[in-house]
Tab-separated table of C-alpha atoms in Angstrom:
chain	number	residue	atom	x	y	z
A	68	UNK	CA	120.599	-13.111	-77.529
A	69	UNK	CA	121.547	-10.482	-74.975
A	70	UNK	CA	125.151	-9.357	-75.746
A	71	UNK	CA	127.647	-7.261	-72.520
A	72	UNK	CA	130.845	-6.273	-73.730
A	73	UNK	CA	133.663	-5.514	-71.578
A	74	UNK	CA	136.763	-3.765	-71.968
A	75	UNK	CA	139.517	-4.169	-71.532
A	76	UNK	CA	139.806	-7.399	-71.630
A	77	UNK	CA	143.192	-7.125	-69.436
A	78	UNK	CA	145.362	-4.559	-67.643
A	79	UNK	CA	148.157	-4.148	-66.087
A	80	UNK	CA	149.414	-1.024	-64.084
A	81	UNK	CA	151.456	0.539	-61.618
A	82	UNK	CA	150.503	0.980	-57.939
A	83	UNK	CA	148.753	4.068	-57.424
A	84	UNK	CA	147.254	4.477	-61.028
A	85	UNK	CA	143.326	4.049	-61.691
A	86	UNK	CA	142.164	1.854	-64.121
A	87	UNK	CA	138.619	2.327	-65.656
A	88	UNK	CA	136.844	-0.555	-66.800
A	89	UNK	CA	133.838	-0.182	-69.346
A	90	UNK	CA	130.727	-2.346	-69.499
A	91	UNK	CA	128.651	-2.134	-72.036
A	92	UNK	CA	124.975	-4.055	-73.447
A	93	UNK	CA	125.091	-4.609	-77.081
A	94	UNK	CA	121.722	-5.433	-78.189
A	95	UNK	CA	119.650	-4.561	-75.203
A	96	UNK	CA	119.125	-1.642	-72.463
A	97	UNK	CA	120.132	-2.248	-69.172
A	98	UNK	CA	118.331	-0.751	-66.468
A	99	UNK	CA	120.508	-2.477	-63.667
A	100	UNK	CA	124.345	-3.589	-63.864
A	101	UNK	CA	125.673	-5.301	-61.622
A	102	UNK	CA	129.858	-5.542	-60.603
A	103	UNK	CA	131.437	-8.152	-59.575
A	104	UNK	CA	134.938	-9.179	-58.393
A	105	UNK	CA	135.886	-13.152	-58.539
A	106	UNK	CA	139.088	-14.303	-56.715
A	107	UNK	CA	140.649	-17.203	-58.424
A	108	UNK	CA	138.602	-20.990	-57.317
A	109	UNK	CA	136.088	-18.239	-55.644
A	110	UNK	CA	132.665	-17.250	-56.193
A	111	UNK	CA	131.302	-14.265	-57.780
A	112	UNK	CA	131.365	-11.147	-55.113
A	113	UNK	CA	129.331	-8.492	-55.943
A	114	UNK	CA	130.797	-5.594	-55.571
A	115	UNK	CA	127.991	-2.953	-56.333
A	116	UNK	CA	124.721	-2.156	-58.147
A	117	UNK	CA	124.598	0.824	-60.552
A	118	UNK	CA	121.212	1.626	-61.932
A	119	UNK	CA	120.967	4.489	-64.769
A	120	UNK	CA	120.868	7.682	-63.673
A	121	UNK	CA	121.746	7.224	-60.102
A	122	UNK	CA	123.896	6.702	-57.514
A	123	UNK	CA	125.339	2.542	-57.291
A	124	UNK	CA	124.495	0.873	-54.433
A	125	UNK	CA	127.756	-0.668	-52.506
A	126	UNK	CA	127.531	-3.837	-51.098
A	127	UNK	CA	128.858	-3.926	-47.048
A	128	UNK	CA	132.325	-3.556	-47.245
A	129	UNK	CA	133.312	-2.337	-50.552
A	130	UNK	CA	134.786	1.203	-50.665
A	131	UNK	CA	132.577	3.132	-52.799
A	132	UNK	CA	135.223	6.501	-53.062
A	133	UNK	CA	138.139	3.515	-54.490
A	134	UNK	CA	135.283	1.722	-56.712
A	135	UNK	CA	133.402	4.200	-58.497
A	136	UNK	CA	130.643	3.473	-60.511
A	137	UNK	CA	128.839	5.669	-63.251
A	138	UNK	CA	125.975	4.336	-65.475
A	139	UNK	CA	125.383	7.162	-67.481
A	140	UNK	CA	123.436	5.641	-70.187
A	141	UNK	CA	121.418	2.610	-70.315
A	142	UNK	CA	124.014	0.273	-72.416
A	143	UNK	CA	127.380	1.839	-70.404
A	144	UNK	CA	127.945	1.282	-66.731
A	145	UNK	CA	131.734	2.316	-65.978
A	146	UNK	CA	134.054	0.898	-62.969
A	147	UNK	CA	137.189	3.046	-61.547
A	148	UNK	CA	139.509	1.323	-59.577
A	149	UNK	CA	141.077	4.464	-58.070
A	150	UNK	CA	144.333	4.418	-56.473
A	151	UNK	CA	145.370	0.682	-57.676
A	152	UNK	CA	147.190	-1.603	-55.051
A	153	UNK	CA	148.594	-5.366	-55.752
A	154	UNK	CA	145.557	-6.032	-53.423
A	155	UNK	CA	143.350	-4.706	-56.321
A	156	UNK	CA	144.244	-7.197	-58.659
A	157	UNK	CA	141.333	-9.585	-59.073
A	158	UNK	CA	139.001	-11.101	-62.248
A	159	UNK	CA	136.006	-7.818	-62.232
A	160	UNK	CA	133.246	-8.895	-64.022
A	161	UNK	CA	130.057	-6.964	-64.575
A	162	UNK	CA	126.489	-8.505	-65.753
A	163	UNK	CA	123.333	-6.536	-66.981
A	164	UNK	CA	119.721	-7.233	-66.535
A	165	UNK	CA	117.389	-5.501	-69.232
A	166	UNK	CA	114.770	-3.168	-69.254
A	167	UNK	CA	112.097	-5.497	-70.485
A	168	UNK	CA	111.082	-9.298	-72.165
A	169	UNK	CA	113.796	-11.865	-71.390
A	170	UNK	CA	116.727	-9.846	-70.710
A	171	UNK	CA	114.659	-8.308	-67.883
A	172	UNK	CA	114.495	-11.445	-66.050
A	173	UNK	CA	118.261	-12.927	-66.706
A	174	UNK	CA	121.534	-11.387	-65.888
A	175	UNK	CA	123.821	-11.652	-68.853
A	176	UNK	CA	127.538	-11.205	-67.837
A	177	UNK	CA	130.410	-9.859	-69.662
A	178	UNK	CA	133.765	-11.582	-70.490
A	179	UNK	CA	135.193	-9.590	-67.215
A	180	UNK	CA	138.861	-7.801	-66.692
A	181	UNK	CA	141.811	-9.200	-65.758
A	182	UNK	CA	143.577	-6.224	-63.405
A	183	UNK	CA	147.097	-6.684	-62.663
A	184	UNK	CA	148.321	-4.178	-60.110
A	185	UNK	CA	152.311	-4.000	-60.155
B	900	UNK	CA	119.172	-11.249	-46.495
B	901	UNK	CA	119.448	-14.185	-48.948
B	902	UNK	CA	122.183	-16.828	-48.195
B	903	UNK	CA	122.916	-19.654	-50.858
B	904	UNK	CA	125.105	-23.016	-50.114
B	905	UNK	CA	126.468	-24.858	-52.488
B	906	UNK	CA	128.114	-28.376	-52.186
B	907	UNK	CA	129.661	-30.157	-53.157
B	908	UNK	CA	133.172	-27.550	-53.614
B	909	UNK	CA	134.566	-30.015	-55.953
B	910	UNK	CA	133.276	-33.087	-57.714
B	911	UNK	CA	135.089	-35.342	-60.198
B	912	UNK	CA	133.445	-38.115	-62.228
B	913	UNK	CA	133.848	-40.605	-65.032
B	914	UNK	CA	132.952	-39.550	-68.312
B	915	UNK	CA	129.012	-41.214	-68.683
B	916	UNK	CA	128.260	-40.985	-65.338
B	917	UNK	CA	125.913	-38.288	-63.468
B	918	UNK	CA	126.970	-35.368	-61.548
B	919	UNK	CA	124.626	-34.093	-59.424
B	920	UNK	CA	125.123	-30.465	-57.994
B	921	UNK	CA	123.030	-28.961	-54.714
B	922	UNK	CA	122.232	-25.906	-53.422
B	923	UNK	CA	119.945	-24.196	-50.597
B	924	UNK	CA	118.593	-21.146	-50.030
B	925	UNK	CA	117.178	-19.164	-46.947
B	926	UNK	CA	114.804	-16.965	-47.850
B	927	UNK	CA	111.464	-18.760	-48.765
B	928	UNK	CA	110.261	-15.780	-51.068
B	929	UNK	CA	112.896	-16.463	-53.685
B	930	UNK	CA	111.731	-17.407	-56.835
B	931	UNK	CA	114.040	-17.715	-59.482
B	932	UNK	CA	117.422	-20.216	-59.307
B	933	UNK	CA	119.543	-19.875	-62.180
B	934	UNK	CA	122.490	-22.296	-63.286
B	935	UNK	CA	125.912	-20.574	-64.639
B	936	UNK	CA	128.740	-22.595	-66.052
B	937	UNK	CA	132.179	-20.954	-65.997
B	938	UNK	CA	135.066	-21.917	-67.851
B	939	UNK	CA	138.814	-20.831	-66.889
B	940	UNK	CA	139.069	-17.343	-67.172
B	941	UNK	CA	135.579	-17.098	-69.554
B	942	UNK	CA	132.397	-15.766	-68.428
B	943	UNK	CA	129.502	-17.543	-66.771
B	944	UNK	CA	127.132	-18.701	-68.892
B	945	UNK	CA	123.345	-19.230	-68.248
B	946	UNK	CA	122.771	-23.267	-68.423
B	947	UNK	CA	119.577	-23.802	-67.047
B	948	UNK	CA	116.699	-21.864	-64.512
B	949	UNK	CA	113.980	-22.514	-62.783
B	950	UNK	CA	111.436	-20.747	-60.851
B	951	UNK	CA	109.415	-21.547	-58.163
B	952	UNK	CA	106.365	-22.899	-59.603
B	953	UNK	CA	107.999	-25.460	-61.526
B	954	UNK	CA	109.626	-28.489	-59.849
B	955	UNK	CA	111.333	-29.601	-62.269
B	956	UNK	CA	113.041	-28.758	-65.553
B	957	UNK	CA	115.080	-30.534	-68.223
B	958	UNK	CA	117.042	-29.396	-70.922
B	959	UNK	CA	118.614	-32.701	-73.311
B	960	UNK	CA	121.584	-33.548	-70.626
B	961	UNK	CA	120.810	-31.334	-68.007
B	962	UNK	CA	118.235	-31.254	-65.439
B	963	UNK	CA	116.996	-28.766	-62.465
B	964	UNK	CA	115.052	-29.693	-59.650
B	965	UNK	CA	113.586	-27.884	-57.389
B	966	UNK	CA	112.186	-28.476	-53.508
B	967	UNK	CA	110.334	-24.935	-52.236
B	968	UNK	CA	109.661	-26.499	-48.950
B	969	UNK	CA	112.768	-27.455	-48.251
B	970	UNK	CA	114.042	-25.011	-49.838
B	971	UNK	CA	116.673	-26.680	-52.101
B	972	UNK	CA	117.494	-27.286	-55.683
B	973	UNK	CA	119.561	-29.622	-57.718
B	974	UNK	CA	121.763	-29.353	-60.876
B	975	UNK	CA	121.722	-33.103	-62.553
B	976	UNK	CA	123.944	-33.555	-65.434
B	977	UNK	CA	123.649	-37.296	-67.045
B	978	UNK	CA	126.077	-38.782	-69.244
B	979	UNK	CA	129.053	-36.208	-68.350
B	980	UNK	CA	131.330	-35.490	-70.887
B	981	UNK	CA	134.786	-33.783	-70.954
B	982	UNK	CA	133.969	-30.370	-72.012
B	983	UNK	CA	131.171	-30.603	-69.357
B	984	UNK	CA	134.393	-29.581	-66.796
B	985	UNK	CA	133.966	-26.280	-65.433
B	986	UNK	CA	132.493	-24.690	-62.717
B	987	UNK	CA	129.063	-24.294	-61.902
B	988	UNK	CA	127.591	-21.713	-59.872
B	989	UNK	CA	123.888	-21.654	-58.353
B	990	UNK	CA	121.952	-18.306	-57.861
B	991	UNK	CA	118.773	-17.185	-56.467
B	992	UNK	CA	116.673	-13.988	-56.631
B	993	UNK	CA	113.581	-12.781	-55.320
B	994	UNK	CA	111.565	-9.939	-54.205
B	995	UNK	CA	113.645	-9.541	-51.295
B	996	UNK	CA	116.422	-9.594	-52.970
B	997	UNK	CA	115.581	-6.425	-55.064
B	998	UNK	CA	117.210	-6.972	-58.252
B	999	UNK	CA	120.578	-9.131	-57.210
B	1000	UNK	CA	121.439	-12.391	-57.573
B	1001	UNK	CA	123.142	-14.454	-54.530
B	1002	UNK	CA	125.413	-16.952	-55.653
B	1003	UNK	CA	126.516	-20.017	-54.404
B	1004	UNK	CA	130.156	-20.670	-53.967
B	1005	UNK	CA	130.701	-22.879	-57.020
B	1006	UNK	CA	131.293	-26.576	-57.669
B	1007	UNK	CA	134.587	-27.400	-60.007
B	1008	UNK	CA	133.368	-30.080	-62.180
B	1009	UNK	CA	135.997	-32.550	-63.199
B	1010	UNK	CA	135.274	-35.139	-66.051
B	1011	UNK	CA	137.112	-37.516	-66.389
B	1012	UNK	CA	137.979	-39.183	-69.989
């Protein structure tokens, strides 16, 4: 099946660091990847939309010059948490939808990053 | 855009007996409602899906059922066991919803041995 790899797994860092989180689809191209940030007992919030090859698409509310996004290939969609605050420490998880046959209609998510913000 | 509801927030039930899981949606043009289970600190994991010109679909334990006019559909899970704890989140997509999903805001499952 359809295979997104994330890493790293976990990280911790100081306050006023950034912290790049990688994304990747194993087995499949992703034309659309997807970011989300989960508080703990919350729901999935997405965060933003990257397609390959152009600008992501921020959801209301999410700062798009502290979250940047680059999907520079279809299997690698990148997230930069710039400027880390305590505030910034949250479960990210990304997901990928495919280019074609059933990873095209599913989104298959990745294990997601623990960021600790000291 | 879309909005999705999902109750109950938590449900705990006897090990053997049903849970039953519900969600709506608003936008009528939706057509796909996918079922995620997540586990503590794991990814969610596609359980079950249906789309809108099914009602119904069953997979062994699990079963989704879907009402377009109403616009609602149902996770059932018969004869719970413990590793069946975990939250479940509902979705829906459609063509106004470009390529996103919107997700409910999960149910904790408890089972209870």
């Amino acid at each position: 099946g359809a295979v997104v790899s994330q890493h790293p797994s976990r990280v911790i860092c100081k306050s006023g660091t950034s912290v790049k989180i990688e994304c990747r689809s194993l087995d499949f191209q992703a034309t659309t990847m997807f970011w989300y940030r989960q508080f703990p007992k919350q729901s999935l919030m997405l965060m933003a939309t990257s397609n390959e090859g152009s600008k992501a698409t921020y959801e209301q509310g999410v700062e798009k010059d502290k979250f940047l996004i680059n999907h520079a290939s279809l299997t690698l969609s990148t997230l930069t948490v710039t400027s880390a605050h305590p505030e910034d420490s949250s479960f990210y998880i990304c997901s990928a939808r495919g280019v074609s046959g059933v990873s095209y209609n599913e989104q298959f998510f990745g294990p997601g990053t623990r960021l600790t913000v000291l | 855009g879309e909005n999705v509801e999902q109750h109950p927030s938590t449900l705990s039930v006897q090990e053997g007996d049903s849970a039953v899981i519900k969600c709506t949606y608003s936008d009528s043009a939706s057509n796909y409602f996918p079922w995620y289970k997540q586990e503590l600190g794991k990814r969610p994991q596609l359980i079950i899906d249906i789309r809108s010109n099914v009602g119904e679909k069953k997979d062994q334990r699990i079963a989704v059922t879907l009402n377009k006019t109403a616009k609602h559909f149902s996770l059932h899970i018969t004869e719970t066991q413990p590793e069946d704890s975990a939250v479940y989140f509902c979705a829906a997509r459609g063509p106004n919803t470009g390529n996103q999903f919107y997700f409910g805001t999960g149910t904790s499952l408890t089972v209870i041995p």
